[in-house]
mmCIF file of C-alpha atoms in Angstrom:
data_model
loop_
_atom_site.group_PDB
_atom_site.id
_atom_site.type_symbol
_atom_site.label_atom_id
_atom_site.label_comp_id
_atom_site.label_asym_id
_atom_site.label_seq_id
_atom_site.Cartn_x
_atom_site.Cartn_y
_atom_site.Cartn_z
ATOM 1 C CA MET P 1 279.267 184.295 47.454
ATOM 2 C CA PRO P 2 281.883 184.053 50.175
ATOM 3 C CA ALA P 3 283.770 187.172 51.005
ATOM 4 C CA GLU P 4 286.353 188.042 53.594
ATOM 5 C CA PRO P 5 285.176 190.276 56.454
ATOM 6 C CA VAL P 6 287.684 193.067 55.753
ATOM 7 C CA PRO P 7 286.858 195.696 54.620
ATOM 8 C CA ALA P 8 283.489 195.806 56.330
ATOM 9 C CA ALA P 9 280.126 195.381 54.691
ATOM 10 C CA GLY P 10 281.056 195.773 51.068
ATOM 11 C CA GLU P 11 283.204 198.841 51.489
ATOM 12 C CA SER P 12 286.503 199.391 49.746
ATOM 13 C CA GLY P 13 287.790 201.561 52.555
ATOM 14 C CA MET P 14 287.177 204.570 50.290
ATOM 15 C CA GLY P 15 283.363 204.492 50.287
ATOM 16 C CA GLY P 16 283.028 202.617 46.977
ATOM 17 C CA PRO P 17 282.460 198.992 46.127
ATOM 18 C CA ARG P 18 284.844 196.353 47.410
ATOM 19 C CA ARG P 19 287.595 195.717 44.854
ATOM 20 C CA VAL P 20 287.758 191.988 44.056
ATOM 21 C CA ALA P 21 290.011 189.853 41.850
ATOM 22 C CA ARG P 22 288.765 186.436 40.713
ATOM 23 C CA VAL P 23 290.485 183.682 38.740
ATOM 24 C CA VAL P 24 289.039 181.660 35.877
ATOM 25 C CA LEU P 25 291.394 178.728 36.394
ATOM 26 C CA LEU P 26 291.487 176.142 33.604
ATOM 27 C CA ASP P 27 293.249 172.785 33.631
ATOM 28 C CA PRO P 28 294.764 171.013 30.573
ATOM 29 C CA ARG P 29 291.331 169.497 29.815
ATOM 30 C CA ASP P 30 289.702 172.975 29.777
ATOM 31 C CA ARG P 31 287.843 172.300 33.016
ATOM 32 C CA ILE P 32 287.185 175.303 35.247
ATOM 33 C CA LEU P 33 287.767 175.224 38.994
ATOM 34 C CA LEU P 34 284.847 176.360 41.133
ATOM 35 C CA LEU P 35 284.573 176.566 44.891
ATOM 36 C CA HIS P 36 281.413 175.423 46.669
ATOM 37 C CA GLY P 37 280.149 177.995 49.126
ATOM 38 C CA HIS P 38 277.160 178.428 51.391
ATOM 39 C CA GLU P 39 275.753 180.736 54.021
ATOM 40 C CA PRO P 40 277.756 180.146 57.224
ATOM 41 C CA ASP P 41 274.653 179.184 59.214
ATOM 42 C CA ASP P 42 272.705 177.482 56.395
ATOM 43 C CA PRO P 43 274.581 174.903 54.247
ATOM 44 C CA THR P 44 271.430 174.403 52.137
ATOM 45 C CA ASP P 45 271.753 177.982 50.800
ATOM 46 C CA ASP P 46 274.668 177.177 48.514
ATOM 47 C CA TRP P 47 276.338 178.118 45.225
ATOM 48 C CA TRP P 48 279.506 177.657 43.140
ATOM 49 C CA PHE P 49 281.961 180.452 42.381
ATOM 50 C CA THR P 50 285.435 181.149 41.023
ATOM 51 C CA PRO P 51 288.397 181.500 43.412
ATOM 52 C CA GLY P 52 289.230 185.041 44.415
ATOM 53 C CA GLY P 53 288.578 187.758 46.912
ATOM 54 C CA GLY P 54 289.170 191.301 48.026
ATOM 55 C CA VAL P 55 292.218 193.434 47.339
ATOM 56 C CA GLU P 56 294.144 194.047 50.564
ATOM 57 C CA GLY P 57 296.148 197.160 51.401
ATOM 58 C CA ASP P 58 298.189 198.466 48.488
ATOM 59 C CA GLU P 59 298.304 195.220 46.500
ATOM 60 C CA THR P 60 297.257 195.222 42.849
ATOM 61 C CA ARG P 61 294.322 193.193 41.621
ATOM 62 C CA GLU P 62 296.812 190.825 39.979
ATOM 63 C CA GLN P 63 298.580 190.296 43.304
ATOM 64 C CA ALA P 64 295.229 189.781 45.042
ATOM 65 C CA ALA P 65 294.162 187.193 42.431
ATOM 66 C CA LEU P 66 297.352 185.166 42.891
ATOM 67 C CA ARG P 67 297.269 185.442 46.701
ATOM 68 C CA GLU P 68 293.629 184.387 46.877
ATOM 69 C CA LEU P 69 294.265 181.472 44.515
ATOM 70 C CA VAL P 70 297.034 180.165 46.777
ATOM 71 C CA GLU P 71 294.992 180.689 49.958
ATOM 72 C CA GLU P 72 291.867 179.021 48.581
ATOM 73 C CA THR P 73 293.399 176.237 46.456
ATOM 74 C CA GLY P 74 297.097 175.855 47.284
ATOM 75 C CA ILE P 75 297.869 176.237 43.574
ATOM 76 C CA THR P 76 300.941 178.370 42.924
ATOM 77 C CA GLU P 77 302.021 177.214 39.473
ATOM 78 C CA VAL P 78 300.053 179.672 37.337
ATOM 79 C CA GLU P 79 300.699 182.679 35.195
ATOM 80 C CA LEU P 80 297.916 185.182 35.319
ATOM 81 C CA GLY P 81 296.519 185.995 31.907
ATOM 82 C CA PRO P 82 294.354 188.911 30.834
ATOM 83 C CA VAL P 83 291.256 190.261 32.521
ATOM 84 C CA LEU P 84 288.384 188.473 30.783
ATOM 85 C CA TRP P 85 285.365 190.046 32.426
ATOM 86 C CA ARG P 86 284.389 192.805 34.825
ATOM 87 C CA ARG P 87 281.251 192.655 36.916
ATOM 88 C CA ARG P 88 279.475 194.672 39.586
ATOM 89 C CA CYS P 89 277.454 192.632 42.016
ATOM 90 C CA SER P 90 275.557 193.048 45.228
ATOM 91 C CA PHE P 91 274.469 190.177 47.456
ATOM 92 C CA PRO P 92 273.628 189.271 51.036
ATOM 93 C CA PHE P 93 276.125 187.079 52.834
ATOM 94 C CA ALA P 94 276.782 186.373 56.520
ATOM 95 C CA GLY P 95 274.309 189.011 57.666
ATOM 96 C CA ARG P 96 275.686 191.811 55.460
ATOM 97 C CA ARG P 97 275.111 193.256 52.015
ATOM 98 C CA TRP P 98 278.259 193.093 49.849
ATOM 99 C CA ASP P 99 278.768 195.527 46.961
ATOM 100 C CA GLN P 100 281.677 194.401 44.768
ATOM 101 C CA ASP P 101 283.561 195.391 41.632
ATOM 102 C CA GLU P 102 284.980 192.081 40.365
ATOM 103 C CA TRP P 103 287.678 191.489 37.738
ATOM 104 C CA TYR P 104 288.043 187.945 36.379
ATOM 105 C CA TYR P 105 291.552 186.921 35.295
ATOM 106 C CA LEU P 106 292.341 183.948 33.077
ATOM 107 C CA ALA P 107 294.903 181.443 34.363
ATOM 108 C CA ARG P 108 295.908 177.902 33.437
ATOM 109 C CA THR P 109 297.446 175.161 35.530
ATOM 110 C CA THR P 110 298.582 171.581 35.113
ATOM 111 C CA ARG P 111 298.006 170.931 38.817
ATOM 112 C CA THR P 112 294.525 169.760 39.719
ATOM 113 C CA ALA P 113 294.956 168.745 43.382
ATOM 114 C CA ILE P 114 293.330 171.328 45.638
ATOM 115 C CA ALA P 115 294.358 172.140 49.211
ATOM 116 C CA ALA P 116 293.176 175.346 50.835
ATOM 117 C CA THR P 117 296.140 176.793 52.717
ATOM 118 C CA ALA P 118 294.929 179.963 54.399
ATOM 119 C CA LEU P 119 291.168 180.349 54.599
ATOM 120 C CA THR P 120 289.784 183.117 56.767
ATOM 121 C CA GLU P 121 287.547 182.167 59.661
ATOM 122 C CA LEU P 122 284.477 183.132 57.606
ATOM 123 C CA GLU P 123 285.697 181.064 54.633
ATOM 124 C CA ARG P 124 286.242 178.043 56.885
ATOM 125 C CA ARG P 125 282.584 178.336 57.918
ATOM 126 C CA SER P 126 281.273 178.874 54.381
ATOM 127 C CA VAL P 127 283.446 177.043 51.810
ATOM 128 C CA ALA P 128 282.525 173.367 51.475
ATOM 129 C CA GLY P 129 285.078 172.310 48.855
ATOM 130 C CA ALA P 130 286.102 172.647 45.245
ATOM 131 C CA ARG P 131 285.453 170.873 41.969
ATOM 132 C CA TRP P 132 286.703 170.945 38.379
ATOM 133 C CA TRP P 133 283.782 171.420 35.957
ATOM 134 C CA THR P 134 283.586 170.758 32.221
ATOM 135 C CA TYR P 135 281.530 173.038 30.009
ATOM 136 C CA PRO P 136 278.824 170.343 29.524
ATOM 137 C CA GLU P 137 278.610 169.851 33.290
ATOM 138 C CA LEU P 138 278.089 173.594 33.791
ATOM 139 C CA VAL P 139 275.353 173.660 31.151
ATOM 140 C CA ARG P 140 273.521 170.777 32.870
ATOM 141 C CA ALA P 141 274.051 172.084 36.408
ATOM 142 C CA HIS P 142 270.990 172.707 38.533
ATOM 143 C CA GLU P 143 273.100 174.397 41.205
ATOM 144 C CA THR P 144 273.519 178.158 41.436
ATOM 145 C CA VAL P 145 276.753 179.324 39.792
ATOM 146 C CA TYR P 146 278.243 182.844 39.822
ATOM 147 C CA PRO P 147 278.513 184.695 37.593
ATOM 148 C CA THR P 148 275.154 183.372 36.422
ATOM 149 C CA ARG P 149 276.194 183.232 32.734
ATOM 150 C CA LEU P 150 279.414 181.325 33.487
ATOM 151 C CA ALA P 151 278.625 178.361 31.197
ATOM 152 C CA GLU P 152 278.022 180.676 28.225
ATOM 153 C CA LEU P 153 281.085 182.772 29.055
ATOM 154 C CA LEU P 154 283.264 179.662 29.325
ATOM 155 C CA ARG P 155 282.022 178.335 25.960
ATOM 156 C CA THR P 156 282.889 181.646 24.272
ATOM 157 C CA LEU P 157 286.308 181.668 25.941
ATOM 158 C CA LEU P 158 287.079 178.111 24.834
ATOM 159 C CA ASP P 159 285.805 178.709 21.271
ATOM 160 C CA GLU P 160 287.240 182.170 20.640
ATOM 161 C CA GLY P 161 290.022 182.642 23.174
ATOM 162 C CA PRO P 162 290.301 185.634 25.487
ATOM 163 C CA PRO P 163 288.528 188.825 24.385
ATOM 164 C CA ALA P 164 290.614 191.723 23.040
ATOM 165 C CA GLY P 165 289.703 193.654 26.185
ATOM 166 C CA PRO P 166 287.675 192.964 29.319
ATOM 167 C CA VAL P 167 283.972 192.355 28.709
ATOM 168 C CA THR P 168 281.660 194.164 31.111
ATOM 169 C CA LEU P 169 279.039 191.736 32.387
ATOM 170 C CA ASP P 170 275.569 192.733 33.503
ATOM 171 C CA THR P 171 275.326 193.856 37.110
ATOM 172 C CA GLU P 172 274.014 191.049 39.317
ATOM 173 C CA ILE P 173 271.929 191.896 42.347
ATOM 174 C CA VAL P 174 270.977 188.979 44.570
ATOM 175 C CA ARG P 175 268.128 189.664 46.961
#
């Protein structure tokens, strides 16, 4: 899962996990936007993931989610909804182990054209594009998608609406 190189090696700057804000972005047809990432030196080691990234400086997670969405997609016309899910994860990427505390915010947009506007150098080397996915496409996907239960989570979201409070997902540790 792509991550920006600051702070270093999965640190939050305070010794804990890296604080991350992600966006579950839905279009008017209830498709979800996922970015296609890969190891910088091995495009065959790839996966799909939601837009988002690390909290910088004194910004809030909400501010980080909106900033990352603009940087990675160029989409500015969204209102951030509630936090849907929270997840701890740990994974190797670009020669480091990343330990993250991720919050997933709901957002909707009518704009579906994607244009990354401010990728970091590491993201330029590791993000191969973006795609809008329907729920049936996610269910049938043979590609790796993070979080790993995303198809099930999306179905519940579309059927029941946002949860009353954030749902804590199982910790994911990628070896």
